[in-house]
Short mmCIF file of C-alpha atoms and ligand atoms in Angstrom, two decimals:
data_model
loop_
_atom_site.label_atom_id
_atom_site.label_comp_id
_atom_site.label_asym_id
_atom_site.label_seq_id
_atom_site.Cartn_x
_atom_site.Cartn_y
_atom_site.Cartn_z
CA MET A 1 20.40 6.69 -8.31
CA ALA A 2 23.36 3.76 -7.96
CA GLU A 3 25.61 3.54 -10.70
CA THR A 4 26.74 -0.04 -9.80
CA GLU A 5 23.40 -1.52 -9.35
CA THR A 6 20.93 -2.42 -12.29
CA GLN A 7 18.24 -4.63 -13.03
CA GLU A 8 18.86 -7.25 -15.51
CA VAL A 9 15.71 -6.50 -17.17
CA THR A 10 15.77 -3.31 -19.48
CA LEU A 11 13.17 -0.91 -19.71
CA ASP A 12 12.99 -1.58 -23.50
CA GLU A 13 12.14 -5.28 -22.76
CA ILE A 14 9.48 -3.98 -20.68
CA VAL A 15 7.99 -1.44 -23.33
CA ALA A 16 8.07 -4.03 -25.72
CA LEU A 17 6.22 -6.50 -23.78
CA CYS A 18 3.53 -3.93 -22.77
CA ARG A 19 3.04 -3.01 -26.51
CA ARG A 20 3.14 -6.88 -27.73
CA ARG A 21 0.57 -7.80 -25.28
CA GLY A 22 -1.44 -4.96 -25.14
CA PHE A 23 -0.88 -3.36 -21.76
CA ILE A 24 0.24 0.07 -22.66
CA PHE A 25 0.59 1.97 -25.79
CA PRO A 26 2.05 5.35 -26.59
CA ALA A 27 -0.99 7.85 -26.40
CA SER A 28 -2.18 9.68 -29.71
CA GLU A 29 -0.28 7.18 -31.52
CA ILE A 30 -1.87 7.51 -35.15
CA TYR A 31 -0.94 11.26 -34.59
CA GLY A 32 2.81 10.33 -34.07
CA GLY A 33 2.53 9.95 -30.20
CA PHE A 34 2.27 13.19 -28.02
CA ALA A 35 5.12 14.14 -25.43
CA ASN A 36 5.44 10.95 -23.59
CA THR A 37 1.84 10.15 -22.60
CA TYR A 38 0.47 6.51 -22.49
CA ASP A 39 -2.82 5.07 -22.95
CA TYR A 40 -3.70 1.68 -20.83
CA GLY A 41 -5.01 -1.21 -23.06
CA HIS A 42 -6.88 -4.34 -21.64
CA TYR A 43 -4.30 -6.04 -19.69
CA GLY A 44 -2.96 -2.51 -18.56
CA VAL A 45 -6.25 -1.39 -17.05
CA LEU A 46 -6.96 -4.74 -15.44
CA LEU A 47 -3.48 -4.87 -13.95
CA LYS A 48 -3.87 -1.11 -12.74
CA ASN A 49 -7.21 -2.09 -11.10
CA ASN A 50 -5.45 -4.83 -9.28
CA VAL A 51 -2.94 -2.19 -7.97
CA LYS A 52 -5.39 0.20 -6.91
CA ALA A 53 -7.98 -2.65 -5.23
CA GLU A 54 -4.95 -3.75 -3.32
CA TRP A 55 -4.26 -0.34 -1.80
CA TRP A 56 -8.04 0.12 -1.02
CA ARG A 57 -7.83 -3.38 0.48
CA SER A 58 -5.23 -2.43 2.86
CA MET A 59 -6.36 0.89 3.52
CA LEU A 60 -10.04 0.28 3.93
CA GLN A 61 -10.97 -3.24 4.40
CA GLU A 62 -8.05 -4.44 6.68
CA ARG A 63 -8.55 -1.40 9.11
CA ASP A 64 -11.31 0.53 10.38
CA ASP A 65 -9.47 3.97 10.98
CA ILE A 66 -9.40 5.31 7.58
CA VAL A 67 -12.24 6.41 5.17
CA ALA A 68 -12.21 7.04 1.29
CA ILE A 69 -12.94 10.39 -0.51
CA ASP A 70 -13.07 11.19 -4.08
CA SER A 71 -12.43 14.98 -4.56
CA ALA A 72 -12.58 17.10 -7.82
CA ILE A 73 -9.53 17.49 -9.93
CA ILE A 74 -10.15 21.08 -10.42
CA GLN A 75 -10.72 22.85 -7.04
CA HIS A 76 -10.82 26.80 -6.15
CA PRO A 77 -7.72 28.30 -7.15
CA ARG A 78 -7.09 29.61 -3.52
CA VAL A 79 -6.44 26.03 -2.54
CA TRP A 80 -3.04 26.28 -4.32
CA GLU A 81 -2.07 29.35 -2.80
CA ALA A 82 -2.90 28.16 0.66
CA SER A 83 -1.11 24.97 -0.32
CA GLY A 84 2.14 26.82 -1.04
CA HIS A 85 1.84 25.06 -4.69
CA LEU A 86 1.36 28.47 -6.63
CA GLU A 87 4.42 29.87 -4.93
CA GLY A 88 6.71 26.85 -4.10
CA PHE A 89 5.81 24.00 -6.45
CA THR A 90 8.60 24.55 -8.93
CA ASP A 91 11.71 23.00 -10.39
CA PRO A 92 14.98 24.78 -11.32
CA LEU A 93 15.03 24.74 -15.27
CA VAL A 94 18.14 25.35 -17.41
CA GLN A 95 18.60 25.54 -21.33
CA CYS A 96 21.52 24.66 -23.34
CA LEU A 97 23.00 27.45 -24.88
CA GLY A 98 24.99 25.29 -26.99
CA LYS A 99 24.07 23.28 -30.08
CA CYS A 100 21.28 21.12 -29.16
CA LYS A 101 18.82 23.79 -26.96
CA ARG A 102 17.43 21.23 -24.76
CA ARG A 103 16.03 21.77 -21.43
CA TRP A 104 17.20 20.11 -18.05
CA ARG A 105 16.12 19.87 -14.50
CA GLU A 106 19.15 21.68 -12.60
CA ASP A 107 18.63 19.57 -9.52
CA ASP A 108 19.02 16.37 -11.65
CA LEU A 109 22.13 17.30 -13.46
CA ARG A 110 23.84 18.39 -10.23
CA GLU A 111 23.09 15.09 -8.80
CA ALA A 112 24.58 13.33 -11.73
CA GLN A 113 27.72 15.71 -12.38
CA GLN A 114 28.55 16.28 -8.79
CA THR A 115 31.15 18.89 -8.90
CA GLY A 116 32.21 21.62 -11.15
CA GLU A 117 30.52 23.88 -13.78
CA LEU A 118 27.36 22.34 -14.84
CA LYS A 119 27.36 21.35 -18.70
CA CYS A 120 24.72 20.10 -20.84
CA PRO A 121 24.78 16.24 -20.80
CA GLU A 122 23.78 15.90 -24.38
CA CYS A 123 26.19 18.37 -26.56
CA GLY A 124 28.50 19.65 -23.82
CA GLY A 125 27.09 23.25 -24.18
CA ASP A 126 27.03 25.88 -21.55
CA LEU A 127 23.75 26.36 -19.68
CA THR A 128 21.57 29.28 -18.48
CA GLU A 129 21.14 30.44 -14.88
CA PRO A 130 18.56 28.24 -13.45
CA ARG A 131 14.83 29.87 -13.66
CA ARG A 132 11.91 28.51 -11.38
CA PHE A 133 9.45 26.65 -13.37
CA ASN A 134 6.02 26.13 -12.03
CA LEU A 135 4.92 22.42 -12.47
CA MET A 136 0.97 23.29 -12.16
CA PHE A 137 -1.13 22.95 -15.24
CA GLU A 138 -3.30 25.90 -15.79
CA THR A 139 -6.86 26.18 -17.50
CA HIS A 140 -9.74 28.62 -17.38
CA MET A 141 -13.31 28.00 -15.99
CA GLY A 142 -16.02 29.10 -18.05
CA PRO A 143 -16.35 30.75 -21.54
CA VAL A 144 -13.76 34.11 -20.98
CA PRO A 145 -10.17 32.92 -20.71
CA ASP A 146 -9.22 35.81 -18.35
CA ASP A 147 -7.25 35.95 -15.11
CA ALA A 148 -10.26 35.92 -13.04
CA ALA A 149 -11.26 32.57 -14.64
CA LYS A 150 -7.83 31.04 -14.21
CA ALA A 151 -8.05 27.32 -12.42
CA TYR A 152 -5.56 24.70 -11.92
CA LEU A 153 -5.08 20.76 -12.39
CA ARG A 154 -4.41 19.59 -9.11
CA PRO A 155 -1.00 18.39 -8.85
CA GLU A 156 -1.76 15.99 -6.18
CA THR A 157 -4.67 14.31 -4.66
CA ALA A 158 -3.68 15.24 -1.07
CA GLN A 159 -5.28 18.86 -0.86
CA GLY A 160 -8.59 17.60 -1.75
CA ILE A 161 -8.33 15.61 1.17
CA PHE A 162 -7.33 18.43 3.65
CA ILE A 163 -10.15 20.89 2.38
CA ASN A 164 -12.69 18.12 3.22
CA PHE A 165 -11.14 17.38 6.82
CA LYS A 166 -14.20 19.13 8.41
CA ASN A 167 -16.78 17.40 6.49
CA VAL A 168 -15.14 14.10 7.10
CA LEU A 169 -14.87 14.75 10.55
CA GLN A 170 -18.59 15.39 10.70
CA PHE A 171 -19.89 12.12 9.04
CA ALA A 172 -17.10 9.56 9.61
CA ARG A 173 -17.29 9.63 13.33
CA LYS A 174 -13.72 9.16 13.46
CA ALA A 175 -11.42 10.68 16.22
CA PRO A 176 -7.37 11.19 15.70
CA PRO A 177 -5.57 9.09 14.86
CA PHE A 178 -7.58 8.43 11.68
CA GLY A 179 -6.78 8.73 7.99
CA ILE A 180 -8.63 9.95 4.57
CA ALA A 181 -7.71 7.82 1.39
CA GLN A 182 -7.85 8.87 -2.17
CA ILE A 183 -6.91 7.72 -5.49
CA GLY A 184 -7.10 10.00 -8.67
CA LYS A 185 -5.36 11.80 -11.55
CA SER A 186 -2.54 14.25 -10.83
CA PHE A 187 -0.93 16.56 -13.31
CA ARG A 188 2.39 18.12 -13.48
CA ASN A 189 4.06 19.82 -16.25
CA GLU A 190 7.24 18.06 -15.76
CA ILE A 191 10.36 19.43 -17.41
CA THR A 192 11.61 15.93 -18.14
CA PRO A 193 9.16 13.35 -18.20
CA GLY A 194 10.56 9.91 -19.47
CA SER A 195 11.39 6.52 -18.64
CA PHE A 196 8.34 5.11 -19.90
CA ILE A 197 5.40 5.38 -17.38
CA PHE A 198 7.87 6.09 -14.37
CA ARG A 199 7.50 9.98 -15.07
CA THR A 200 4.62 11.52 -17.12
CA ARG A 201 2.81 14.66 -16.91
CA GLU A 202 -0.45 12.94 -16.36
CA PHE A 203 -0.51 10.19 -13.72
CA GLU A 204 -2.56 8.75 -10.76
CA GLN A 205 -1.56 8.91 -7.43
CA MET A 206 -2.63 6.86 -4.12
CA GLU A 207 -2.38 9.28 -1.27
CA MET A 208 -3.60 8.80 2.31
CA GLU A 209 -3.48 11.63 5.03
CA PHE A 210 -3.30 10.26 8.59
CA PHE A 211 -4.75 12.59 11.10
CA VAL A 212 -2.77 12.34 14.59
CA PRO A 213 -2.47 14.25 17.89
CA PRO A 214 0.77 16.23 17.55
CA GLY A 215 2.88 14.29 19.70
CA GLU A 216 2.14 11.13 18.06
CA ALA A 217 3.39 12.08 14.49
CA PRO A 218 6.89 10.83 14.85
CA GLY A 219 5.63 7.38 15.75
CA TRP A 220 3.11 7.10 13.31
CA HIS A 221 5.52 8.07 10.67
CA ARG A 222 7.74 5.14 11.41
CA ARG A 223 4.69 2.86 11.45
CA TRP A 224 3.50 3.89 8.13
CA ILE A 225 6.95 3.36 6.49
CA GLU A 226 6.86 -0.25 7.73
CA GLU A 227 3.35 -0.75 6.64
CA ARG A 228 3.79 0.53 3.11
CA MET A 229 7.38 -1.23 2.72
CA ARG A 230 5.43 -4.52 3.79
CA TRP A 231 2.74 -3.97 1.19
CA TYR A 232 5.03 -3.99 -1.70
CA VAL A 233 6.84 -7.20 -0.31
CA ASP A 234 3.58 -9.05 0.59
CA LEU A 235 2.54 -8.38 -3.07
CA GLY A 236 5.78 -9.96 -4.46
CA LEU A 237 8.26 -7.46 -4.71
CA ARG A 238 11.62 -8.68 -3.92
CA PRO A 239 12.70 -7.07 -0.53
CA ASP A 240 16.56 -6.67 -1.93
CA ARG A 241 15.11 -4.28 -4.55
CA LEU A 242 13.65 -2.22 -1.98
CA ARG A 243 15.18 0.35 0.41
CA LEU A 244 14.26 3.37 2.42
CA ARG A 245 15.98 6.66 1.98
CA GLU A 246 15.66 9.52 4.02
CA HIS A 247 15.49 13.28 2.70
CA GLY A 248 17.93 15.35 4.03
CA PRO A 249 17.28 18.98 5.40
CA GLU A 250 18.05 20.72 2.05
CA GLU A 251 15.76 18.17 -0.07
CA LEU A 252 12.63 18.57 2.18
CA SER A 253 9.36 20.02 0.61
CA HIS A 254 8.08 23.15 1.75
CA TYR A 255 5.63 21.57 4.00
CA SER A 256 7.50 18.63 5.27
CA GLU A 257 8.95 18.01 8.80
CA ALA A 258 10.40 14.46 7.86
CA THR A 259 10.30 12.44 4.48
CA SER A 260 11.55 8.98 3.67
CA ASP A 261 11.20 7.59 0.49
CA ILE A 262 10.70 3.91 -0.41
CA GLU A 263 12.94 3.30 -3.45
CA TYR A 264 12.92 0.60 -5.88
CA LEU A 265 15.76 -0.75 -7.98
CA PHE A 266 14.17 0.23 -11.40
CA PRO A 267 15.89 -0.47 -14.95
CA ILE A 268 17.15 3.24 -14.50
CA GLY A 269 18.58 2.72 -11.06
CA TRP A 270 17.33 3.37 -7.57
CA SER A 271 14.40 5.74 -7.89
CA GLU A 272 11.50 6.77 -5.67
CA LEU A 273 8.61 4.40 -5.53
CA GLU A 274 6.52 6.25 -2.87
CA GLY A 275 7.20 9.11 -0.45
CA ILE A 276 5.95 8.96 3.13
CA ALA A 277 6.15 12.27 4.81
CA ASN A 278 5.36 14.01 8.35
CA ARG A 279 3.88 17.13 7.20
CA GLY A 280 2.91 18.48 10.72
CA GLU A 281 0.19 20.66 10.80
CA PHE A 282 1.20 22.85 7.87
CA ASP A 283 -1.63 21.99 5.79
CA LEU A 284 -4.55 22.43 8.03
CA ASN A 285 -3.06 25.54 9.17
CA GLN A 286 -2.79 27.04 6.07
CA HIS A 287 -6.44 26.17 4.77
CA ALA A 288 -7.67 27.58 8.30
CA ARG A 289 -5.86 31.04 7.66
CA PHE A 290 -6.87 31.23 3.96
CA SER A 291 -10.63 29.95 4.18
CA GLY A 292 -11.42 31.44 7.62
CA GLU A 293 -12.67 27.99 8.55
CA LYS A 294 -11.49 26.21 11.81
CA LEU A 295 -9.98 22.94 11.19
CA GLU A 296 -9.24 21.57 14.31
CA TYR A 297 -10.14 18.57 16.43
CA PHE A 298 -12.03 19.05 19.79
CA ASP A 299 -11.09 16.40 22.14
CA GLN A 300 -13.90 16.05 24.48
CA GLU A 301 -12.17 14.24 27.22
CA LYS A 302 -9.23 17.11 27.70
CA GLY A 303 -12.02 19.76 26.85
CA GLU A 304 -9.42 21.20 24.51
CA ALA A 305 -9.31 21.63 20.44
CA TYR A 306 -6.06 21.10 18.63
CA VAL A 307 -4.76 20.79 14.95
CA PRO A 308 -3.73 17.50 14.36
CA HIS A 309 -0.67 16.55 12.66
CA VAL A 310 -0.47 14.88 9.14
CA VAL A 311 1.43 11.72 8.04
CA GLU A 312 1.04 11.07 4.52
CA PRO A 313 2.09 7.91 2.42
CA ALA A 314 1.76 9.14 -1.19
CA ALA A 315 2.32 6.68 -4.12
CA GLY A 316 2.23 6.40 -7.94
CA VAL A 317 -0.18 3.93 -9.64
CA ASP A 318 1.60 3.87 -12.67
CA ARG A 319 5.03 3.82 -10.94
CA SER A 320 4.05 0.71 -8.92
CA LEU A 321 2.70 -0.88 -11.85
CA LEU A 322 5.96 -0.34 -13.28
CA ALA A 323 7.83 -1.77 -10.31
CA PHE A 324 5.46 -4.80 -10.47
CA MET A 325 5.92 -5.60 -13.92
CA VAL A 326 9.84 -5.29 -13.65
CA ASP A 327 10.17 -7.38 -10.78
CA ALA A 328 7.99 -9.93 -12.23
CA TYR A 329 9.56 -10.10 -15.74
CA ASP A 330 11.58 -13.27 -16.31
CA THR A 331 12.83 -15.41 -19.22
CA GLU A 332 14.03 -18.96 -18.98
CA GLU A 333 14.88 -21.80 -21.31
CA VAL A 334 12.51 -24.53 -21.53
CA GLU A 335 12.85 -27.44 -23.59
CA GLY A 336 15.20 -25.62 -26.01
CA ARG A 337 12.93 -22.55 -26.23
CA THR A 338 13.16 -19.35 -24.27
CA ARG A 339 10.02 -18.58 -22.39
CA THR A 340 9.17 -14.88 -21.32
CA LEU A 341 6.84 -14.63 -18.28
CA LEU A 342 5.54 -12.56 -15.62
CA ARG A 343 5.94 -13.86 -12.21
CA LEU A 344 3.17 -11.66 -10.69
CA HIS A 345 1.36 -12.22 -7.52
CA PRO A 346 -1.66 -14.07 -8.33
CA ARG A 347 -3.69 -11.18 -6.64
CA MET A 348 -2.03 -8.69 -9.14
CA ALA A 349 -2.12 -11.02 -12.30
CA PRO A 350 -4.66 -9.50 -14.88
CA VAL A 351 -6.26 -12.90 -15.44
CA LYS A 352 -6.23 -15.51 -12.73
CA VAL A 353 -6.95 -18.58 -15.10
CA ALA A 354 -6.74 -19.44 -18.86
CA VAL A 355 -9.25 -21.94 -20.04
CA LEU A 356 -7.97 -23.68 -23.06
CA PRO A 357 -9.24 -26.70 -25.23
CA LEU A 358 -6.40 -28.77 -26.34
CA VAL A 359 -7.34 -28.73 -29.70
CA SER A 360 -10.32 -27.28 -31.83
CA LYS A 361 -12.32 -30.09 -32.29
CA ALA A 362 -13.85 -33.41 -30.68
CA GLY A 363 -16.18 -31.32 -28.52
CA MET A 364 -13.17 -30.04 -26.29
CA PRO A 365 -14.00 -26.16 -27.22
CA GLU A 366 -17.68 -26.64 -26.23
CA ARG A 367 -16.83 -28.40 -22.80
CA ALA A 368 -14.01 -25.67 -22.08
CA ARG A 369 -16.34 -22.98 -22.68
CA VAL A 370 -18.76 -24.54 -20.13
CA VAL A 371 -15.91 -24.73 -17.55
CA TYR A 372 -14.73 -20.92 -18.27
CA GLU A 373 -18.34 -19.74 -17.72
CA GLU A 374 -18.43 -21.60 -14.63
CA LEU A 375 -15.06 -20.21 -13.40
CA ARG A 376 -15.42 -16.67 -14.35
CA SER A 377 -18.37 -16.21 -12.09
CA ARG A 378 -15.94 -16.71 -9.32
CA ILE A 379 -12.40 -15.54 -10.33
CA PRO A 380 -11.22 -13.30 -13.59
CA ALA A 381 -10.65 -16.03 -16.27
CA GLU A 382 -9.91 -15.78 -20.11
CA TYR A 383 -11.24 -18.53 -22.80
CA ASP A 384 -8.76 -18.94 -25.74
CA GLU A 385 -9.12 -21.46 -28.56
CA GLY A 386 -6.94 -19.82 -31.27
CA GLY A 387 -3.44 -21.38 -32.50
CA SER A 388 -1.40 -24.19 -30.87
CA ILE A 389 -1.66 -25.01 -27.16
CA GLY A 390 1.98 -23.97 -27.01
CA ARG A 391 1.45 -20.48 -28.27
CA ARG A 392 -1.44 -19.89 -26.16
CA TYR A 393 0.35 -21.09 -23.05
CA ARG A 394 3.29 -18.62 -24.02
CA ARG A 395 0.71 -15.79 -24.55
CA GLN A 396 -0.66 -16.26 -20.84
CA ASP A 397 2.70 -16.66 -19.39
CA GLU A 398 3.52 -13.27 -21.05
CA ILE A 399 0.24 -11.56 -19.39
CA GLY A 400 0.98 -13.11 -15.90
CA THR A 401 -1.78 -15.50 -15.76
CA PRO A 402 -1.05 -18.00 -12.76
CA TRP A 403 -3.04 -20.89 -13.72
CA GLY A 404 -3.97 -22.65 -16.87
CA VAL A 405 -6.51 -25.32 -17.21
CA THR A 406 -6.70 -27.43 -20.16
CA VAL A 407 -9.74 -29.56 -21.40
CA ASP A 408 -8.30 -32.76 -23.25
CA GLY A 409 -9.60 -36.15 -24.50
CA GLN A 410 -9.71 -37.53 -21.01
CA THR A 411 -11.67 -34.74 -19.88
CA MET A 412 -14.33 -35.89 -22.26
CA GLU A 413 -14.18 -39.26 -20.42
CA ASP A 414 -13.85 -38.38 -16.63
CA ASP A 415 -14.65 -34.76 -16.32
CA THR A 416 -11.19 -33.78 -15.33
CA VAL A 417 -8.68 -31.56 -16.63
CA THR A 418 -5.09 -30.46 -16.14
CA LEU A 419 -3.96 -27.66 -14.16
CA ARG A 420 -0.84 -26.11 -15.01
CA ASP A 421 1.34 -23.79 -12.74
CA ARG A 422 2.95 -20.74 -14.22
CA ASP A 423 5.89 -20.68 -12.19
CA SER A 424 6.71 -24.42 -11.77
CA LEU A 425 5.12 -25.92 -14.94
CA GLU A 426 3.62 -28.56 -12.94
CA GLN A 427 0.58 -29.98 -14.28
CA VAL A 428 -1.90 -31.95 -12.01
CA ARG A 429 -5.37 -33.77 -12.95
CA VAL A 430 -8.21 -32.11 -11.20
CA ALA A 431 -11.94 -32.90 -11.28
CA ILE A 432 -14.11 -30.13 -12.82
CA ASP A 433 -16.16 -30.24 -9.78
CA GLY A 434 -13.73 -28.96 -7.33
CA LEU A 435 -11.73 -26.52 -9.81
CA GLY A 436 -13.39 -23.45 -8.61
CA ASP A 437 -12.79 -24.23 -5.11
CA GLU A 438 -9.09 -25.21 -5.74
CA LEU A 439 -8.38 -22.07 -7.73
CA ALA A 440 -10.09 -20.04 -4.62
CA ALA A 441 -7.86 -21.57 -2.06
CA ARG A 442 -4.69 -21.14 -4.27
CA LEU A 443 -5.60 -17.59 -4.34
CA GLU A 444 -6.16 -16.80 -0.72
CA ARG A 445 -2.78 -19.14 0.12
CA PRO A 446 0.39 -16.92 0.91
CA TRP A 447 2.38 -16.75 -2.20
CA SER A 448 6.51 -16.48 -2.19
CA SER A 449 8.23 -15.41 -5.21
CA PRO A 450 10.02 -18.04 -6.97
CA LYS A 451 11.97 -15.21 -9.03
CA PRO A 452 15.64 -15.59 -9.66
CA GLY A 453 18.49 -13.46 -8.28
P1 ATP B 501 9.84 12.84 -8.03
O1 ATP B 501 11.07 13.22 -7.05
O2 ATP B 501 10.03 11.52 -8.89
O3 ATP B 501 9.49 14.05 -8.73
P2 ATP B 501 7.95 13.73 -6.08
O4 ATP B 501 8.76 13.66 -4.65
O5 ATP B 501 7.63 15.00 -6.37
O6 ATP B 501 8.50 12.84 -6.99
P3 ATP B 501 5.36 13.18 -4.63
O7 ATP B 501 5.02 14.36 -4.90
O8 ATP B 501 6.02 12.51 -3.51
O9 ATP B 501 6.47 12.84 -5.82
O10 ATP B 501 4.47 12.25 -5.29
C1 ATP B 501 4.08 10.94 -4.80
C2 ATP B 501 4.27 9.75 -5.88
O11 ATP B 501 3.66 10.14 -6.79
C3 ATP B 501 5.68 9.50 -6.03
O12 ATP B 501 6.44 8.75 -5.43
C4 ATP B 501 5.55 8.71 -7.38
O13 ATP B 501 5.16 7.46 -7.16
C5 ATP B 501 4.25 9.41 -8.13
N1 ATP B 501 4.59 10.52 -8.97
C6 ATP B 501 5.01 11.70 -8.59
N2 ATP B 501 5.41 12.41 -9.93
C7 ATP B 501 5.18 11.48 -10.96
C8 ATP B 501 5.16 11.71 -12.19
N3 ATP B 501 5.45 12.75 -12.78
N4 ATP B 501 4.65 10.45 -13.06
C9 ATP B 501 4.66 9.41 -12.46
N5 ATP B 501 4.48 9.25 -11.05
C10 ATP B 501 4.55 10.31 -10.25
#
């Protein structure tokens, strides 16, 4: 985390907007909330769906060397023995011996305090010796909760891909280099969840395992770093708020030959958005050893079998969503009033167009409703007739709706409407006939960010 650089938007402002506009709420709120968990409301769901859809689009639609999978959350417990998670998926936990008794991750404290004996950041108290704490959630399958029935909630989606390597190879008619992609929930009993949805114990991941001939892994690692960086920039994140950080040897995970993190300048400072690892042949070898199945690719041309190496881009859905929101958040003065808006890429915006009657009379609501019903069959649209037009636009600005259509007195005479642009506030008059085509064309057009700073 850099100390000098920070975002101008605070996490509190994002949390407040999420709550005000129904993107994200604290979970179990009527019971007083529960351990930093969150529920997504209507616009949160739409935005999250868009993050996932854009990821799928880049993985599946825009190329033909990746296939999809959706594996179970609870797998055979041996999966986690083989993967090394049972043994190695731990964080060093220390507890304050002073007044506050709080628990911390020792590695976080070491990063923040750099030198000398570590002290509790809350009350300055001494700390216990670090204890390895396994992050996997345990549960039991079946009616008797004994050790034989112990199972785990997956801490990553990747293992569900490795254990299906053979199935996919049989049915997908692919040869290395090829990938298997998955989006799904993961669970980690994090010691220090926090910073809103940045770190929670239940979250969604978007992971892709790319299987390549051994010698090609370093090259593909570099290519995937570039691809994934471009994905964020193409969808509107400012390049100067993204950076790449290579893991040093002491930081590498047990499976990794090389890892680079894409970091984003969150309000809490530079932090990981996505990790791109060269996992070598570790996972396939481990699962072959533990399961007794051969997990290899037979190269017909060379007449030999080999264990492919794996390059893995692993991103968080919730963390990406947070980055898109932070990057899009803006306030500006317009005619003496402060306007808050999300300058989301139109493809990310939960609603693409709002249809608003200027006033709730003179046939305008009925006319606007017809326009809305025509548009919604082509793009995500919303109809709103409640409150003053100014208030309705402010609401749409805050949920990031890129375009607004107003049905007014002139519409009733000549079948045209005003089309308002969220970012420039420019309004143009458009015939209702051509509205759907105009919006579809705008959605396809390359978009560049008019964001400040
Ligand atoms: P961190 O160092 O932040 O704990 P990690 O390096 O353990 O993350 P990975 O195992 O590489 O994370 O997971 C890939 C991605 O999944 C991360 O880049 C992040 O976007 C997301 N992710 C991981 N843990 C969490 C979490 N507890 N809450 C939300 N997202 C997470």
